């Protein structure tokens, strides 16, 4: 996918940016920052990411554990799975 970013007189091409797991969940569920803090939200994200990646929920849950995982950021998700998420233009 190619994103066009218009300027005053010239259109320039920019590379699309991959969504992070947290952003993907937020958009999928239409969640606000407050809703992300609600009980059960991380579990819903874990189930969604498990379904998309084909990885068990227990493994996906570990991607969000500890200081490196940062909860709903799923910061320990291997890069190969991040490539499954759609791209979007900014």
Coordinates of N, CA and C in Angstrom, one line a residue:
X1 N 0.8 -1.2 0.0 CA 0.0 0.0 0.0 C 0.9 1.2 0.0
X2 N 0.5 2.2 -0.8 CA 1.3 3.5 -0.8 C 0.4 4.6 -0.3
X3 N 0.9 5.4 0.5 CA 0.2 6.5 1.1 C 0.7 7.8 0.4
X4 N -0.3 8.6 0.0 CA 0.1 9.9 -0.5 C 0.0 11.0 0.6
X5 N 1.0 11.7 0.8 CA 0.9 12.8 1.7 C 1.1 14.1 1.0
X6 N -0.1 14.8 0.8 CA 0.0 16.1 -0.1 C 0.8 17.2 0.6
X7 N 1.5 17.9 -0.1 CA 2.2 19.2 0.3 C 1.6 20.3 -0.4
X8 N 2.2 21.5 -0.3 CA 1.6 22.7 -1.0 C 1.3 22.4 -2.5
X9 N 2.4 22.0 -3.2 CA 2.3 21.9 -4.7 C 2.7 20.5 -5.1
X10 N 3.3 19.7 -4.3 CA 3.8 18.4 -4.7 C 3.2 17.3 -3.8
X11 N 2.9 16.2 -4.4 CA 2.5 15.0 -3.6 C 3.8 14.2 -3.5
X12 N 4.0 13.7 -2.2 CA 5.2 12.9 -1.9 C 4.7 11.6 -1.4
X13 N 5.4 10.5 -1.7 CA 5.1 9.2 -1.3 C 5.7 9.0 0.1
X14 N 4.9 8.4 1.0 CA 5.5 8.0 2.3 C 5.1 6.5 2.6
X15 N 6.0 5.9 3.3 CA 5.8 4.5 3.6 C 4.7 4.4 4.7
X16 N 3.8 3.4 4.6 CA 2.8 3.2 5.6 C 3.5 2.7 6.9
X17 N 2.8 3.0 8.0 CA 3.3 2.6 9.3 C 2.5 1.4 9.8
X18 N 3.1 0.4 10.4 CA 2.4 -0.7 10.9 C 1.8 -0.3 12.2
X19 N 0.6 -0.9 12.5 CA -0.1 -0.6 13.8 C 0.6 -1.5 14.8
X20 N 0.7 -0.9 16.0 CA 1.2 -1.6 17.2 C 0.0 -2.4 17.7
X21 N 0.2 -3.5 18.5 CA -0.9 -4.3 19.0 C -1.9 -3.5 19.8
X22 N -1.4 -2.5 20.6 CA -2.3 -1.7 21.4 C -3.2 -0.9 20.5
X23 N -2.7 -0.3 19.5 CA -3.5 0.5 18.6 C -4.5 -0.3 17.8
X24 N -4.0 -1.5 17.4 CA -5.0 -2.4 16.7 C -6.2 -2.7 17.6
X25 N -5.9 -3.1 18.8 CA -7.0 -3.5 19.7 C -7.9 -2.3 20.0
X26 N -7.3 -1.1 20.2 CA -8.1 0.1 20.4 C -9.0 0.4 19.2
X27 N -8.5 0.3 18.0 CA -9.4 0.5 16.9 C -10.4 -0.6 16.7
X28 N -10.0 -1.8 16.9 CA -10.9 -3.0 16.7 C -12.1 -2.8 17.7
X29 N -11.8 -2.5 18.9 CA -12.9 -2.4 19.9 C -13.5 -1.0 20.1
X30 N -12.9 0.0 19.4 CA -13.4 1.3 19.5 C -13.2 1.9 20.9
X31 N -12.1 1.5 21.5 CA -11.9 1.8 23.0 C -11.3 3.2 23.2
X32 N -11.7 3.8 24.2 CA -11.1 5.1 24.7 C -9.9 4.7 25.6
X33 N -9.2 5.7 26.0 CA -8.1 5.5 27.0 C -8.7 5.0 28.3
X34 N -9.8 5.5 28.7 CA -10.5 5.1 30.0 C -11.0 3.6 29.8
X35 N -11.5 3.3 28.7 CA -12.0 1.9 28.5 C -10.8 0.9 28.5
X36 N -9.6 1.3 28.0 CA -8.5 0.5 28.1 C -8.1 0.0 29.5
X37 N -8.5 0.9 30.5 CA -8.1 0.6 31.9 C -9.2 -0.3 32.5
X38 N -10.3 -0.5 31.9 CA -11.4 -1.3 32.5 C -11.0 -2.8 32.7
X39 N -11.5 -3.4 33.7 CA -11.3 -4.8 33.9 C -11.8 -5.6 32.7
X40 N -10.9 -6.5 32.3 CA -11.3 -7.4 31.2 C -10.8 -7.0 29.8
X41 N -10.4 -5.7 29.7 CA -9.9 -5.2 28.4 C -8.7 -5.9 27.9
X42 N -7.7 -6.1 28.7 CA -6.5 -6.8 28.3 C -6.8 -8.2 27.9
X43 N -7.7 -8.9 28.6 CA -8.1 -10.3 28.2 C -8.8 -10.3 26.9
X44 N -9.6 -9.3 26.6 CA -10.3 -9.2 25.3 C -9.2 -9.0 24.2
X45 N -8.2 -8.2 24.4 CA -7.1 -8.0 23.5 C -6.3 -9.2 23.3
X46 N -6.1 -9.9 24.4 CA -5.3 -11.2 24.3 C -6.0 -12.2 23.4
X47 N -7.3 -12.3 23.6 CA -8.1 -13.2 22.8 C -8.1 -12.8 21.3
X48 N -8.2 -11.5 21.0 CA -8.2 -11.0 19.6 C -6.8 -11.3 19.0
X49 N -5.8 -11.0 19.7 CA -4.4 -11.2 19.1 C -4.1 -12.7 19.0
X50 N -4.6 -13.5 19.9 CA -4.4 -14.9 19.7 C -5.1 -15.4 18.5
X51 N -6.3 -14.9 18.2 CA -7.1 -15.4 17.0 C -6.4 -14.9 15.8
X52 N -5.8 -13.7 15.7 CA -5.2 -13.2 14.5 C -3.8 -13.9 14.3
X53 N -3.1 -14.2 15.3 CA -1.7 -14.7 15.2 C -1.7 -16.2 15.1
X54 N -2.8 -16.9 15.6 CA -2.8 -18.3 15.7 C -2.0 -18.9 16.8
X55 N -1.6 -18.0 17.8 CA -0.8 -18.4 18.9 C -1.8 -18.5 20.1
X56 N -1.5 -19.5 21.0 CA -2.4 -19.7 22.2 C -2.4 -18.4 23.0
X57 N -3.6 -18.3 23.8 CA -3.8 -17.2 24.6 C -2.8 -17.0 25.7
X58 N -2.3 -18.1 26.2 CA -1.3 -18.1 27.3 C 0.0 -17.4 26.8
X59 N 0.4 -17.8 25.6 CA 1.6 -17.2 25.0 C 1.4 -15.7 24.7
X60 N 0.3 -15.4 24.2 CA 0.0 -14.0 23.9 C 0.0 -13.2 25.2
X61 N -0.6 -13.7 26.2 CA -0.7 -13.0 27.5 C 0.7 -12.7 28.0
X62 N 1.6 -13.6 27.8 CA 3.0 -13.3 28.3 C 3.7 -12.2 27.5
X63 N 3.2 -11.9 26.3 CA 3.8 -10.8 25.6 C 3.5 -9.4 26.3
X64 N 2.5 -9.4 27.1 CA 2.1 -8.2 27.8 C 2.5 -8.2 29.3
X65 N 3.3 -9.2 29.7 CA 3.7 -9.3 31.1 C 5.0 -8.7 31.4
X66 N 5.3 -8.2 32.6 CA 6.5 -7.7 33.0 C 6.8 -6.3 32.5
X67 N 7.9 -5.7 32.9 CA 8.2 -4.3 32.5 C 8.4 -4.2 31.0
X68 N 8.9 -5.2 30.4 CA 9.1 -5.1 28.9 C 7.8 -5.2 28.2
X69 N 6.9 -6.0 28.7 CA 5.6 -6.2 28.1 C 4.7 -5.0 28.2
X70 N 4.7 -4.3 29.3 CA 3.9 -3.1 29.5 C 2.4 -3.3 29.3
X71 N 1.9 -4.4 29.8 CA 0.4 -4.7 29.8 C -0.2 -4.7 28.4
X72 N -1.1 -3.7 28.1 CA -1.8 -3.7 26.9 C -0.9 -3.3 25.7
X73 N 0.3 -2.9 26.0 CA 1.2 -2.6 24.8 C 1.7 -3.9 24.1
X74 N 1.7 -5.0 24.8 CA 2.2 -6.3 24.3 C 3.6 -6.1 23.7
X75 N 4.4 -5.4 24.5 CA 5.7 -5.1 24.1 C 6.7 -6.2 23.8
X76 N 6.3 -7.4 24.3 CA 7.2 -8.5 24.1 C 6.8 -9.4 22.9
X77 N 5.9 -8.9 22.1 CA 5.4 -9.6 20.9 C 6.5 -9.7 19.9
X78 N 6.8 -10.9 19.4 CA 7.9 -11.1 18.4 C 7.5 -10.3 17.1
X79 N 8.5 -9.7 16.6 CA 8.4 -8.9 15.4 C 7.6 -9.6 14.2
X80 N 7.9 -10.9 14.1 CA 7.3 -11.6 13.0 C 5.7 -11.6 13.1
X81 N 5.2 -11.4 14.3 CA 3.7 -11.4 14.5 C 3.2 -10.0 14.3
X82 N 4.0 -9.0 14.6 CA 3.6 -7.6 14.4 C 3.4 -7.3 12.9
X83 N 4.0 -8.1 12.0 CA 3.8 -7.9 10.6 C 2.4 -8.3 10.1
X84 N 1.7 -9.0 11.0 CA 0.3 -9.4 10.6 C -0.7 -8.3 10.7
X85 N -0.3 -7.2 11.4 CA -1.3 -6.1 11.6 C -1.3 -5.2 10.4
X86 N -2.5 -4.7 10.1 CA -2.6 -3.8 8.9 C -1.7 -2.5 9.1
X87 N -1.5 -1.9 8.0 CA -0.8 -0.6 8.0 C -1.8 0.5 7.9
X88 N -1.4 1.7 8.3 CA -2.2 2.8 8.1 C -1.4 4.0 7.8
X89 N -2.0 5.0 7.2 CA -1.2 6.2 6.8 C -1.4 7.3 7.8
X90 N -0.3 8.0 8.1 CA -0.4 9.1 9.0 C -0.1 10.4 8.2

